[in-house]
Short mmCIF file of C-alpha atoms in Angstrom, two decimals:
data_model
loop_
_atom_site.label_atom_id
_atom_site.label_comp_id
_atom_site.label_asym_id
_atom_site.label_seq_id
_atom_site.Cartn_x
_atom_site.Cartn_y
_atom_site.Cartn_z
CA UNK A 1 13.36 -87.91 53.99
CA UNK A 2 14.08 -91.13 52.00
CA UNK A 3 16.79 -91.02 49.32
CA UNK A 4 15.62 -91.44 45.95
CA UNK A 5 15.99 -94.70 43.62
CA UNK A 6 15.87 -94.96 40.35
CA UNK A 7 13.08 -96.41 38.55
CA UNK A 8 12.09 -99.86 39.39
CA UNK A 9 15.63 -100.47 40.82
CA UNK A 10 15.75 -102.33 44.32
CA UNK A 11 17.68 -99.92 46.83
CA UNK A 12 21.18 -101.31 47.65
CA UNK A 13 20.54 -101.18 50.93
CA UNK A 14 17.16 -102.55 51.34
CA UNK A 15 18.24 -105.47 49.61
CA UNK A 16 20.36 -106.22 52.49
CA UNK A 17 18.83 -108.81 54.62
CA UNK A 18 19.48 -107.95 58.25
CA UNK A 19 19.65 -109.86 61.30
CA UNK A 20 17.99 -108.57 64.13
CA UNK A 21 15.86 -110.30 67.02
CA UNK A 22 13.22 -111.22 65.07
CA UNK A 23 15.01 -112.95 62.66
CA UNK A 24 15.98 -112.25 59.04
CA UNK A 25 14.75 -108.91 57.84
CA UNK A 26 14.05 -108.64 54.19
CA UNK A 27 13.24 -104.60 52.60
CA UNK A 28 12.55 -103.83 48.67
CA UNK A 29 11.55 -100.69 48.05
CA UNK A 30 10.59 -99.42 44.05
CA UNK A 31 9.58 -96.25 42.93
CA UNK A 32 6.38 -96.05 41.01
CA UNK A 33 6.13 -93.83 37.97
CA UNK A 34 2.91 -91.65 37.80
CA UNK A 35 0.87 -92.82 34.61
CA UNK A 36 3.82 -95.09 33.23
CA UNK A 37 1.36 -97.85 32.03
CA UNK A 38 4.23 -99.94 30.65
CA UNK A 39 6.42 -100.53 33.70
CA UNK A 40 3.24 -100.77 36.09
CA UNK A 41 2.83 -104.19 37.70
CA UNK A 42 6.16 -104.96 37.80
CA UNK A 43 6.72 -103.80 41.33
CA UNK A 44 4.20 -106.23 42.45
CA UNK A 45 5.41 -108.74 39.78
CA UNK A 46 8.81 -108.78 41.95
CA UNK A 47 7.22 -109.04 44.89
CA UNK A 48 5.50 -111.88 44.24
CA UNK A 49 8.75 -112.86 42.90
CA UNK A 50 10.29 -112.61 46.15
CA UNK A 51 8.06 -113.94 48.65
CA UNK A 52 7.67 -116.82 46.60
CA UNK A 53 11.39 -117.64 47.14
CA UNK A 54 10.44 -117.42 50.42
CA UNK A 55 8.73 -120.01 50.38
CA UNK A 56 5.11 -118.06 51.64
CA UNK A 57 1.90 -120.03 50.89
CA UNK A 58 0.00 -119.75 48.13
CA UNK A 59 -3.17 -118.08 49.42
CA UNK A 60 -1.44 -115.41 51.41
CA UNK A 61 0.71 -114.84 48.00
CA UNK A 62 -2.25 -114.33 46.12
CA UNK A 63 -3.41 -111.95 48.93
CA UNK A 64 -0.07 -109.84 48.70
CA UNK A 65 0.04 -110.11 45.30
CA UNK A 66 -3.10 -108.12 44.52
CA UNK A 67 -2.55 -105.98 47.41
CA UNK A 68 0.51 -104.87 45.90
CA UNK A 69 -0.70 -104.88 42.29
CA UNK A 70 -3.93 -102.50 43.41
CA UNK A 71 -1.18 -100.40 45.49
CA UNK A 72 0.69 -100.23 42.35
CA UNK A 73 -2.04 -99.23 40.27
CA UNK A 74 -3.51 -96.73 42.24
CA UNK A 75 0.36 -95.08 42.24
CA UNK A 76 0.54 -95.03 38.56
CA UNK A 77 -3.36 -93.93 38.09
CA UNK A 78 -3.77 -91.04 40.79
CA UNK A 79 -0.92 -90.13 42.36
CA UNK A 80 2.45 -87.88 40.78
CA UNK A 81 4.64 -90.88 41.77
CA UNK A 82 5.60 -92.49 44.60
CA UNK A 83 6.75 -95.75 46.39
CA UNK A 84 5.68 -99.20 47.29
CA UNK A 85 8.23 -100.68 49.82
CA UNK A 86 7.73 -104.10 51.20
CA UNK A 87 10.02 -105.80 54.25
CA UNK A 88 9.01 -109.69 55.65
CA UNK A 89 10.02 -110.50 59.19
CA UNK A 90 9.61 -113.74 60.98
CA UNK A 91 5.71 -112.88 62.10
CA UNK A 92 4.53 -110.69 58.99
CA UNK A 93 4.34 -108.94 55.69
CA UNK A 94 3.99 -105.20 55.73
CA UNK A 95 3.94 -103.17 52.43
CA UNK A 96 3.85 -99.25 52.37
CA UNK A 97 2.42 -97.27 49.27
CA UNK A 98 3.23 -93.70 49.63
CA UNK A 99 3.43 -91.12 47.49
CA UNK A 100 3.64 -87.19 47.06
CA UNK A 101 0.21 -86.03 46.24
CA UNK A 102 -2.55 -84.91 45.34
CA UNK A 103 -4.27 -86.82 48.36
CA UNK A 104 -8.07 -88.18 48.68
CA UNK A 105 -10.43 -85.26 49.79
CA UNK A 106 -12.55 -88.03 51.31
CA UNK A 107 -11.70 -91.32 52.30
CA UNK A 108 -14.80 -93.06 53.18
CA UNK A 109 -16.08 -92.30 49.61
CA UNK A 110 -12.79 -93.19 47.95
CA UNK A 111 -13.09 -96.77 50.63
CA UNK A 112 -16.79 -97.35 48.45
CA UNK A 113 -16.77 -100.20 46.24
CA UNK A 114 -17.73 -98.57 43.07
CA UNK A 115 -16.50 -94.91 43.78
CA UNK A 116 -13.78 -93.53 41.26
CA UNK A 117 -11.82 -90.72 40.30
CA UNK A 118 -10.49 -92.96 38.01
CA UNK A 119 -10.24 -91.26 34.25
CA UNK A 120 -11.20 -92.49 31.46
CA UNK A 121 -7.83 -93.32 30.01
CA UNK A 122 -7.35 -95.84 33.00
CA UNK A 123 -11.12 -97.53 32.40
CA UNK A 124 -9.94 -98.30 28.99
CA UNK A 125 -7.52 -100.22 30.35
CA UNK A 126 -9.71 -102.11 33.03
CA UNK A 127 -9.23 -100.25 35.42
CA UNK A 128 -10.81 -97.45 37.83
CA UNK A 129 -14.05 -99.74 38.75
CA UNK A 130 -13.56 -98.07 42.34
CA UNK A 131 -12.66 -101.37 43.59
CA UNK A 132 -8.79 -100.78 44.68
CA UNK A 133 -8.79 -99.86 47.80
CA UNK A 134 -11.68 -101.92 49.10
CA UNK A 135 -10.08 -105.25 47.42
CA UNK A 136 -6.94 -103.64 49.03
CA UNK A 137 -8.32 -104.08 52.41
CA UNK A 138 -10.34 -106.88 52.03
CA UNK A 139 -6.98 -108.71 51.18
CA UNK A 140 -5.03 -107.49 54.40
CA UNK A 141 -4.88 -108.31 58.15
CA UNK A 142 -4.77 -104.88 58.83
CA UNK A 143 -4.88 -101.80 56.63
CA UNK A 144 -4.36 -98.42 57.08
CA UNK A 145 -5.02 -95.20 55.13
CA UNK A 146 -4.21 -91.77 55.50
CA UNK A 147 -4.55 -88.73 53.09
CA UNK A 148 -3.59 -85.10 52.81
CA UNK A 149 -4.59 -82.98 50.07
CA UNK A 150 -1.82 -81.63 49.06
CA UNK A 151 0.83 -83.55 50.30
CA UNK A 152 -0.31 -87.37 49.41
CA UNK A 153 -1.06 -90.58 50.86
CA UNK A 154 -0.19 -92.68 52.90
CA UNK A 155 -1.20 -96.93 52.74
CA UNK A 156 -0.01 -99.37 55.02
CA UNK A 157 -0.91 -103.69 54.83
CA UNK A 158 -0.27 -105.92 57.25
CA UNK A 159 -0.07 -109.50 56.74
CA UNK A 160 0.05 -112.26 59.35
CA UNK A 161 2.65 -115.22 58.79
CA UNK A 162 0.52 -117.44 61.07
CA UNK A 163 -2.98 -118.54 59.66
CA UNK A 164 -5.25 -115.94 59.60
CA UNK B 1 -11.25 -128.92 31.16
CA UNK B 2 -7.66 -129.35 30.09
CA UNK B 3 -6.51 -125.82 27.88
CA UNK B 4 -6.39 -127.83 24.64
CA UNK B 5 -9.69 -129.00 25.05
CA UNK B 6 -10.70 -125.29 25.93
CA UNK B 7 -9.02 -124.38 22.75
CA UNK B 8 -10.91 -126.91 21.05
CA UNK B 9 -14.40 -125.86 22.25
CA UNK B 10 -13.60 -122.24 21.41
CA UNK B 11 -12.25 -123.08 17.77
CA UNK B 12 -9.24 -121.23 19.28
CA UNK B 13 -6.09 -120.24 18.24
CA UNK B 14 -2.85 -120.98 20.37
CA UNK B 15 -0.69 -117.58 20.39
CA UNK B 16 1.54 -118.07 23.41
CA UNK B 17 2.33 -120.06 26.44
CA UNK B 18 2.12 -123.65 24.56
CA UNK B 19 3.73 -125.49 27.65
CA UNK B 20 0.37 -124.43 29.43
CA UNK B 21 -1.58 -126.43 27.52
CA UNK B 22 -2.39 -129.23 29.18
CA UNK B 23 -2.75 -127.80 32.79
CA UNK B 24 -6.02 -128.25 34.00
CA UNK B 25 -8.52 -125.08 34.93
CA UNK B 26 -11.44 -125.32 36.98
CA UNK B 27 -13.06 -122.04 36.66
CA UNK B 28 -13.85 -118.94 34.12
CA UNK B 29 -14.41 -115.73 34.39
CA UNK B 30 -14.82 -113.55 31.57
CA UNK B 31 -14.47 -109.68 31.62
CA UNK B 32 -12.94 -106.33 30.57
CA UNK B 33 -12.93 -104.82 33.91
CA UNK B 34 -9.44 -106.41 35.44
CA UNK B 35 -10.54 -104.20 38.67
CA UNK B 36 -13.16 -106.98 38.80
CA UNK B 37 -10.92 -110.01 37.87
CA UNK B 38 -8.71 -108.91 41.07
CA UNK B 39 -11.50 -109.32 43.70
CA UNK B 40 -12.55 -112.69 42.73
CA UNK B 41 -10.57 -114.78 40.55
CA UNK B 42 -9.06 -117.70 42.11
CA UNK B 43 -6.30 -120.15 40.72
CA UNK B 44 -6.52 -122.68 37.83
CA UNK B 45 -8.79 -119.53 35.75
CA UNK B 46 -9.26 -118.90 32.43
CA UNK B 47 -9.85 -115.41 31.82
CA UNK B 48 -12.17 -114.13 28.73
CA UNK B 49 -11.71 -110.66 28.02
CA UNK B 50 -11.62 -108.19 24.57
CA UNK B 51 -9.06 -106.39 26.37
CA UNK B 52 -5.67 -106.93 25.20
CA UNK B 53 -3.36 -104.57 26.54
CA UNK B 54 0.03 -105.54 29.40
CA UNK B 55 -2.29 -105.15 32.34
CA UNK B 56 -4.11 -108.29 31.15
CA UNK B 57 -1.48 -110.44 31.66
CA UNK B 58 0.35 -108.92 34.14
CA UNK B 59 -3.17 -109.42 36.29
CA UNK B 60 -3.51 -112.90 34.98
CA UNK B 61 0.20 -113.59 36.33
CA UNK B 62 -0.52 -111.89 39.62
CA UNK B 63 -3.60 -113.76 40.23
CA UNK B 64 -1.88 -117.36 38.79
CA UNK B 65 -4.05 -117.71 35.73
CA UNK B 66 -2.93 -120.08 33.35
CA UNK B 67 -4.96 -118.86 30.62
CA UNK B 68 -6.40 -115.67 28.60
CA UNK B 69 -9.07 -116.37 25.60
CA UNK B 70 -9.06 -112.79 23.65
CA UNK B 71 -12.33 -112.84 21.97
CA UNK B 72 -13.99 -111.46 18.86
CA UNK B 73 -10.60 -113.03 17.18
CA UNK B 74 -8.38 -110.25 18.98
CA UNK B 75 -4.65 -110.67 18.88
CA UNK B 76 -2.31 -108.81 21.30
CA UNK B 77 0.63 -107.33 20.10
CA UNK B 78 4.26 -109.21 20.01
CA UNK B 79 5.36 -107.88 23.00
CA UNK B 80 2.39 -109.03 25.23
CA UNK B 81 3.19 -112.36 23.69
CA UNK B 82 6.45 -112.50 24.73
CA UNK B 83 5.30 -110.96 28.23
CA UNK B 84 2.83 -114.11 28.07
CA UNK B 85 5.38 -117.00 27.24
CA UNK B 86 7.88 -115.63 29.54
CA UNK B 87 5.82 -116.44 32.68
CA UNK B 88 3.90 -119.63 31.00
CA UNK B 89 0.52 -117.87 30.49
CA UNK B 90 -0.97 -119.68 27.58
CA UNK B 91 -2.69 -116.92 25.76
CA UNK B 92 -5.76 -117.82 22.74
CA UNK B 93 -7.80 -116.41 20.57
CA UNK B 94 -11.18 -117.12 19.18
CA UNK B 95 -13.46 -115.95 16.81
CA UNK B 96 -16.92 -116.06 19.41
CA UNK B 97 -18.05 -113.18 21.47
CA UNK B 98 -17.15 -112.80 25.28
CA UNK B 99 -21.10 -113.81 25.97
CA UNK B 100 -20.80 -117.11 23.43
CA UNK B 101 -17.44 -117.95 24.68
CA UNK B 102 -18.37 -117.82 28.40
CA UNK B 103 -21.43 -119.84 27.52
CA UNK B 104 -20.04 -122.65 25.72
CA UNK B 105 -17.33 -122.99 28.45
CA UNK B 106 -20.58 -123.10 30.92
CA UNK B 107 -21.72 -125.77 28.86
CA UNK B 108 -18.49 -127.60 28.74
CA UNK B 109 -18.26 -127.67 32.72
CA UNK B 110 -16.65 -124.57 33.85
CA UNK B 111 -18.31 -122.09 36.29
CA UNK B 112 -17.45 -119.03 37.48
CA UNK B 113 -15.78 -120.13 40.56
CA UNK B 114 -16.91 -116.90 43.27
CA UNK B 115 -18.73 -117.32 46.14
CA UNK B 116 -21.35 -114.90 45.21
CA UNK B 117 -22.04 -117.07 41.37
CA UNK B 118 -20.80 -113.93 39.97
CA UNK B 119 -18.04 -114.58 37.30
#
């Protein structure tokens, strides 16, 4: 079990860059408030943040960017809360969305472009199109999903340093 | 098209981000629907929209667009100002609809920038 943050702050001890034989490790974790419309985006607004002191190219930023945001998102529209943790190594990018519930009941529907469970509180503020976790995966080198009614999901992106 | 001159075309009203507003944007893309805007929209945008709450500009600064054109005359509140100038987002407003907006910035050179034509 991970020890809880508080909101939006960057754990101590993820912030720690660590050397190890891949090279410089870098770890942000934030926890994402369910249906806090205010603070959402700025998880992925830091990200961005920090992997473009990083130095990482523009196109793969925009890639993790909206990754992130859609991650985000999803957290604050469907889920009770949960976390988005990102670490960089010297070969890739890999963020992890997780949170506590209530799960997908079917994931191939929920992967549709178009498909929503999205209500109408979160249309009126553009979102819940049904296009999350589609553009999510469209966006990554490798994504994985998986769900639990009842106990939550689960989202991992990969993204590839080298040119894709 | 240069921002000002976007401004100018659109009769519009400068509200934020004035240090944007002579980059230069090559494409469009007007919408309410920012689940659309994030599967297409590259840099150097301008978005249209009649939406005008946070997640407008915090998907404009996510995706690098340099500009947001609230039509129907729409004004955002303070805060999504300030959101706006903090992270050099120049943000207008102008009196034409979405459709008339997006079609006299079709006419003034811009297109819609996807692969697909859709934008």
């Amino acid at each position: 079990m991970l020890a809880e943050y508080s909101t939006r702050e960057v754990c101590e001890e993820a912030l720690a860059a660590v050397m190890d034989d891949y090279g410089t490790v870098i770890r942000r974790c934030y926890n994402v408030e369910s249906w806090n419309f205010t603070a959402a985006g700025e998880a992925a607004s830091d990200i961005k943040k920090v992997l473009k002191q990083l130095g990482i190219n523009a196109s793969l930023l925009r890639r993790v960017a909206i990754a992130a945001y859609e991650a985000e998102m999803n957290l604050v529209i469907h889920s009770v809360g949960g976390r988005l943790e990102m670490s960089v190594d010297t070969k890739k990018i890999v963020m992890v969305a997780e949170d506590q519930g209530p799960g997908i009941e079917n994931i191939d529907k929920a992967m549709q472009e178009g498909y929503s469970t999205a209500p109408d509180t979160a249309r009126e503020l553009g979102f819940g199109a049904g296009m999350g976790l589609s553009n999510i995966k469209r966006c990554t080198d490798r994504f994985e999903i998986s769900s639990k009614v009842g106990e939550g999901t689960h989202l991992e992106m990969h993204f590839n340093l080298e040119k894709r | 098209l240069k921002i000002r001159t976007i401004k100018e075309l659109l009769k519009a009203e400068l509200l934020a981000g004035e240090k944007a507003i002579d980059l230069d944007i090559l494409f469009a893309c007007g919408s309410d629907l920012m689940s659309d805007v994030l599967t297409f929209v590259k840099e150097q945008t301008v978005l249209l929209t009649g939406l005008t709450n946070s997640q407008v500009v915090r998907t404009a600064e996510l995706l690098d667009v340099s500009a947001i054109v609230f039509v129907r005359g729409k004004k955002p509140t303070d805060d999504i100002l300030k959101m706006a100038t903090d992270r050099d987002i120049a943000i207008l407003t102008t009196q034409y609809t979405l459709f008339d907006a997006c079609g006299i910035l079709y006419q003034g050179g811009l297109r819609g920038g996807a692969g697909g034509g859709n934008g």
